mmCIF file of C-alpha atoms in Angstrom:
data_model
loop_
_atom_site.group_PDB
_atom_site.id
_atom_site.type_symbol
_atom_site.label_atom_id
_atom_site.label_comp_id
_atom_site.label_asym_id
_atom_site.label_seq_id
_atom_site.Cartn_x
_atom_site.Cartn_y
_atom_site.Cartn_z
ATOM 1 C CA MET R 1 124.371 131.988 174.492
ATOM 2 C CA THR R 2 127.689 132.071 172.657
ATOM 3 C CA THR R 3 127.636 128.293 172.121
ATOM 4 C CA ILE R 4 124.060 128.296 170.818
ATOM 5 C CA ARG R 5 124.830 131.168 168.475
ATOM 6 C CA ALA R 6 127.974 129.413 167.207
ATOM 7 C CA LEU R 7 126.032 126.154 166.792
ATOM 8 C CA LEU R 8 123.342 127.842 164.701
ATOM 9 C CA LEU R 9 125.788 129.868 162.633
ATOM 10 C CA ARG R 10 128.184 127.002 161.912
ATOM 11 C CA GLY R 11 125.367 124.545 161.272
ATOM 12 C CA SER R 12 123.723 126.962 158.840
ATOM 13 C CA VAL R 13 126.968 127.623 156.988
ATOM 14 C CA LEU R 14 127.757 123.906 156.750
ATOM 15 C CA ALA R 15 124.212 123.137 155.559
ATOM 16 C CA LEU R 16 124.603 125.816 152.877
ATOM 17 C CA VAL R 17 127.939 124.315 151.839
ATOM 18 C CA TRP R 18 126.308 120.881 151.632
ATOM 19 C CA TRP R 19 123.448 122.252 149.542
ATOM 20 C CA LEU R 20 125.920 123.963 147.181
ATOM 21 C CA MET R 21 128.070 120.822 146.885
ATOM 22 C CA THR R 22 125.036 118.734 145.955
ATOM 23 C CA GLN R 23 123.972 121.411 143.447
ATOM 24 C CA GLY R 24 120.642 121.958 145.175
ATOM 25 C CA ASP R 25 119.642 118.308 144.949
ATOM 26 C CA GLY R 26 119.994 118.067 148.723
ATOM 27 C CA LEU R 27 120.442 114.377 149.415
ATOM 28 C CA TRP R 28 119.472 115.352 152.954
ATOM 29 C CA TYR R 29 119.347 111.748 154.191
ATOM 30 C CA TYR R 30 123.156 111.963 153.932
ATOM 31 C CA GLY R 31 123.421 115.694 154.443
ATOM 32 C CA VAL R 32 121.778 116.014 157.854
ATOM 33 C CA PRO R 33 124.107 113.525 159.591
ATOM 34 C CA VAL R 34 127.144 115.007 157.822
ATOM 35 C CA VAL R 35 126.207 118.567 158.812
ATOM 36 C CA VAL R 36 125.509 117.536 162.434
ATOM 37 C CA VAL R 37 128.838 115.686 162.754
ATOM 38 C CA ALA R 38 130.779 118.476 161.008
ATOM 39 C CA THR R 39 129.199 121.071 163.291
ATOM 40 C CA ALA R 40 130.013 119.006 166.387
ATOM 41 C CA VAL R 41 133.618 118.523 165.253
ATOM 42 C CA SER R 42 133.886 122.242 164.506
ATOM 43 C CA LEU R 43 132.661 123.132 167.992
ATOM 44 C CA ALA R 44 134.960 120.559 169.602
ATOM 45 C CA LEU R 45 138.055 121.784 167.741
ATOM 46 C CA THR R 46 137.447 125.524 168.026
ATOM 47 C CA ARG R 47 135.385 126.510 171.011
ATOM 48 C CA PRO R 48 133.247 129.590 170.539
ATOM 49 C CA THR R 49 134.550 132.634 172.365
ATOM 50 C CA ARG R 50 132.976 135.831 173.513
ATOM 51 C CA ARG R 51 133.386 138.911 171.433
ATOM 52 C CA ASP R 52 137.020 139.267 172.455
ATOM 53 C CA ARG R 53 138.307 139.390 168.909
ATOM 54 C CA HIS R 54 138.558 142.138 166.389
ATOM 55 C CA PRO R 55 135.185 143.108 164.898
ATOM 56 C CA TRP R 56 134.137 140.876 162.026
ATOM 57 C CA PRO R 57 134.615 143.519 159.282
ATOM 58 C CA ALA R 58 138.272 143.869 160.278
ATOM 59 C CA ARG R 59 138.669 140.102 160.398
ATOM 60 C CA LEU R 60 136.960 139.742 157.002
ATOM 61 C CA ARG R 61 139.315 142.337 155.498
ATOM 62 C CA ALA R 62 142.274 140.515 157.063
ATOM 63 C CA GLY R 63 141.036 137.166 155.664
ATOM 64 C CA VAL R 64 140.749 138.654 152.175
ATOM 65 C CA GLY R 65 144.168 140.227 152.715
ATOM 66 C CA VAL R 66 145.682 136.828 153.572
ATOM 67 C CA LEU R 67 144.200 135.321 150.403
ATOM 68 C CA ARG R 68 145.434 138.257 148.315
ATOM 69 C CA TRP R 69 148.874 138.062 149.968
ATOM 70 C CA PHE R 70 149.175 134.379 149.140
ATOM 71 C CA LEU R 71 148.056 134.736 145.513
ATOM 72 C CA VAL R 72 150.288 137.735 144.786
ATOM 73 C CA HIS R 73 153.368 136.243 146.456
ATOM 74 C CA SER R 74 152.832 132.840 144.872
ATOM 75 C CA VAL R 75 152.770 134.294 141.367
ATOM 76 C CA THR R 76 155.557 136.848 141.790
ATOM 77 C CA GLY R 77 157.675 134.436 143.836
ATOM 78 C CA GLY R 78 157.202 131.667 141.278
ATOM 79 C CA LEU R 79 158.288 133.952 138.466
ATOM 80 C CA ASP R 80 161.316 135.108 140.458
ATOM 81 C CA VAL R 81 162.378 131.567 141.354
ATOM 82 C CA GLY R 82 161.937 130.472 137.724
ATOM 83 C CA ARG R 83 164.083 133.380 136.557
ATOM 84 C CA ARG R 84 166.788 132.553 139.105
ATOM 85 C CA VAL R 85 166.891 128.822 138.402
ATOM 86 C CA LEU R 86 166.379 128.797 134.628
ATOM 87 C CA GLY R 87 168.624 131.779 133.872
ATOM 88 C CA ARG R 88 172.046 131.438 132.324
ATOM 89 C CA ARG R 89 173.713 131.903 135.665
ATOM 90 C CA LEU R 90 172.308 130.159 138.716
ATOM 91 C CA ASP R 91 171.367 133.214 140.805
ATOM 92 C CA ILE R 92 170.941 131.742 144.275
ATOM 93 C CA ASP R 93 172.616 132.576 147.562
ATOM 94 C CA PRO R 94 170.741 130.531 150.192
ATOM 95 C CA VAL R 95 170.524 131.794 153.741
ATOM 96 C CA ASP R 96 168.757 130.815 156.960
ATOM 97 C CA ASP R 97 166.945 133.584 158.833
ATOM 98 C CA HIS R 98 164.897 134.000 162.015
ATOM 99 C CA VAL R 99 161.747 136.092 161.593
ATOM 100 C CA PRO R 100 160.021 137.412 164.745
ATOM 101 C CA VAL R 101 156.345 136.415 164.946
ATOM 102 C CA ARG R 102 153.688 138.456 166.753
ATOM 103 C CA VAL R 103 150.609 136.304 166.147
ATOM 104 C CA ALA R 104 149.821 134.460 169.397
ATOM 105 C CA SER R 105 147.150 132.038 168.203
ATOM 106 C CA PRO R 106 148.544 128.532 167.604
ATOM 107 C CA LEU R 107 146.421 128.236 164.454
ATOM 108 C CA GLY R 108 147.670 131.605 163.204
ATOM 109 C CA ARG R 109 151.286 130.651 163.874
ATOM 110 C CA VAL R 110 150.962 127.371 161.984
ATOM 111 C CA LEU R 111 149.191 129.142 159.113
ATOM 112 C CA LEU R 112 152.058 131.643 158.963
ATOM 113 C CA ALA R 113 154.617 128.826 158.752
ATOM 114 C CA ASP R 114 152.575 126.920 156.150
ATOM 115 C CA LEU R 115 151.852 129.895 153.904
ATOM 116 C CA GLY R 116 155.477 130.974 154.218
ATOM 117 C CA SER R 117 156.564 127.567 152.927
ATOM 118 C CA LEU R 118 154.082 127.612 150.071
ATOM 119 C CA THR R 119 155.518 130.879 148.823
ATOM 120 C CA PRO R 120 158.285 130.158 146.289
ATOM 121 C CA GLY R 121 161.793 130.979 147.414
ATOM 122 C CA SER R 122 161.285 130.386 151.117
ATOM 123 C CA LEU R 123 160.849 127.355 153.315
ATOM 124 C CA SER R 124 159.749 127.309 156.944
ATOM 125 C CA VAL R 125 162.256 125.296 158.944
ATOM 126 C CA ASP R 126 161.129 125.655 162.555
ATOM 127 C CA LEU R 127 158.404 127.478 164.457
ATOM 128 C CA THR R 128 159.808 128.532 167.820
ATOM 129 C CA SER R 129 158.315 130.472 170.708
ATOM 130 C CA THR R 130 160.065 133.634 169.499
ATOM 131 C CA GLY R 131 159.527 133.353 165.783
ATOM 132 C CA LEU R 132 159.909 131.424 162.585
ATOM 133 C CA ASP R 133 163.159 130.039 161.195
ATOM 134 C CA VAL R 134 163.104 130.158 157.408
ATOM 135 C CA HIS R 135 165.413 129.060 154.619
ATOM 136 C CA VAL R 136 165.512 131.626 151.815
ATOM 137 C CA LEU R 137 166.735 130.954 148.273
ATOM 138 C CA HIS R 138 168.630 134.249 148.052
ATOM 139 C CA ARG R 139 169.699 136.655 150.780
ATOM 140 C CA ASP R 140 168.305 139.615 148.790
ATOM 141 C CA MET R 141 164.777 138.191 148.681
ATOM 142 C CA PRO R 142 162.446 140.205 150.962
ATOM 143 C CA ALA R 143 161.174 137.165 152.875
ATOM 144 C CA ARG R 144 161.383 138.911 156.250
ATOM 145 C CA GLU R 145 159.212 141.830 155.091
ATOM 146 C CA GLN R 146 156.734 139.560 153.318
ATOM 147 C CA LEU R 147 156.312 137.346 156.376
ATOM 148 C CA ALA R 148 155.944 140.428 158.608
ATOM 149 C CA ASP R 149 153.079 141.629 156.372
ATOM 150 C CA LEU R 150 151.411 138.226 156.595
ATOM 151 C CA ASP R 151 151.981 138.150 160.359
ATOM 152 C CA ALA R 152 150.200 141.515 160.758
ATOM 153 C CA LEU R 153 147.185 140.191 158.829
ATOM 154 C CA LEU R 154 147.082 137.012 160.912
ATOM 155 C CA VAL R 155 147.209 139.018 164.153
ATOM 156 C CA VAL R 156 144.011 140.823 163.140
ATOM 157 C CA LEU R 157 142.441 137.579 161.959
ATOM 158 C CA PHE R 158 143.201 135.386 165.000
ATOM 159 C CA ASP R 159 144.278 137.393 168.063
ATOM 160 C CA PRO R 160 142.161 139.429 170.495
ATOM 161 C CA PRO R 161 142.640 143.189 170.148
ATOM 162 C CA GLU R 162 144.133 143.597 173.625
ATOM 163 C CA GLN R 163 147.073 141.401 172.580
ATOM 164 C CA PHE R 164 147.866 143.634 169.636
ATOM 165 C CA ASP R 165 148.372 147.371 169.558
ATOM 166 C CA PRO R 166 148.633 148.635 165.962
ATOM 167 C CA HIS R 167 150.485 151.717 167.228
ATOM 168 C CA GLU R 168 153.102 149.615 168.997
ATOM 169 C CA PRO R 169 156.473 150.020 167.289
ATOM 170 C CA THR R 170 157.637 146.921 165.517
ATOM 171 C CA ASP R 171 161.143 145.552 165.637
ATOM 172 C CA PRO R 172 163.417 147.142 163.041
ATOM 173 C CA PRO R 173 164.188 144.827 160.153
ATOM 174 C CA GLU R 174 167.240 142.780 160.841
ATOM 175 C CA THR R 175 169.642 141.479 158.282
ATOM 176 C CA PRO R 176 169.668 137.724 157.674
ATOM 177 C CA THR R 177 171.860 135.724 159.995
ATOM 178 C CA GLY R 178 174.100 134.917 157.086
ATOM 179 C CA LYS R 179 174.336 131.213 157.756
ATOM 180 C CA ALA R 180 174.872 130.262 154.156
ATOM 181 C CA THR R 181 174.002 126.735 153.203
ATOM 182 C CA PRO R 182 176.090 124.738 150.784
#
């Protein structure tokens, strides 16, 4: 039943996307094969699961939160990096840091690394089994806290609830490793 439901839902959403992209004209002689193939690829890449995830309202809020997180940190980070680089004095003190990651989903972990790199002032270096190694433009930048916020959103978005207890104490913030780069 889960597969049939996922097939109908994904096919409907993809058909709607096709209809919107063609501005209502349809072009269904192209659209039907495209929607069928896209639905099949979607099902092959991400198998439907039982209701072992957070309820959809929580996941929707987390998805909006991820988008909001990215937009806010892109703008504020871009302004901060511009101020540091274009100022009279070059205000950078690069450091490498290891940030613990709680999201278990491979897709969530990669999204964390990618969004962390797209945020100005930080660059994901390596995604390990224990966390994310990042290069930060200045040791005073709150990259660890920002990535922890994003990680919490991605846990709700991608991981089953039994893998995440919101009342579980988190690791205390650590100071950067201090491995300054030349």
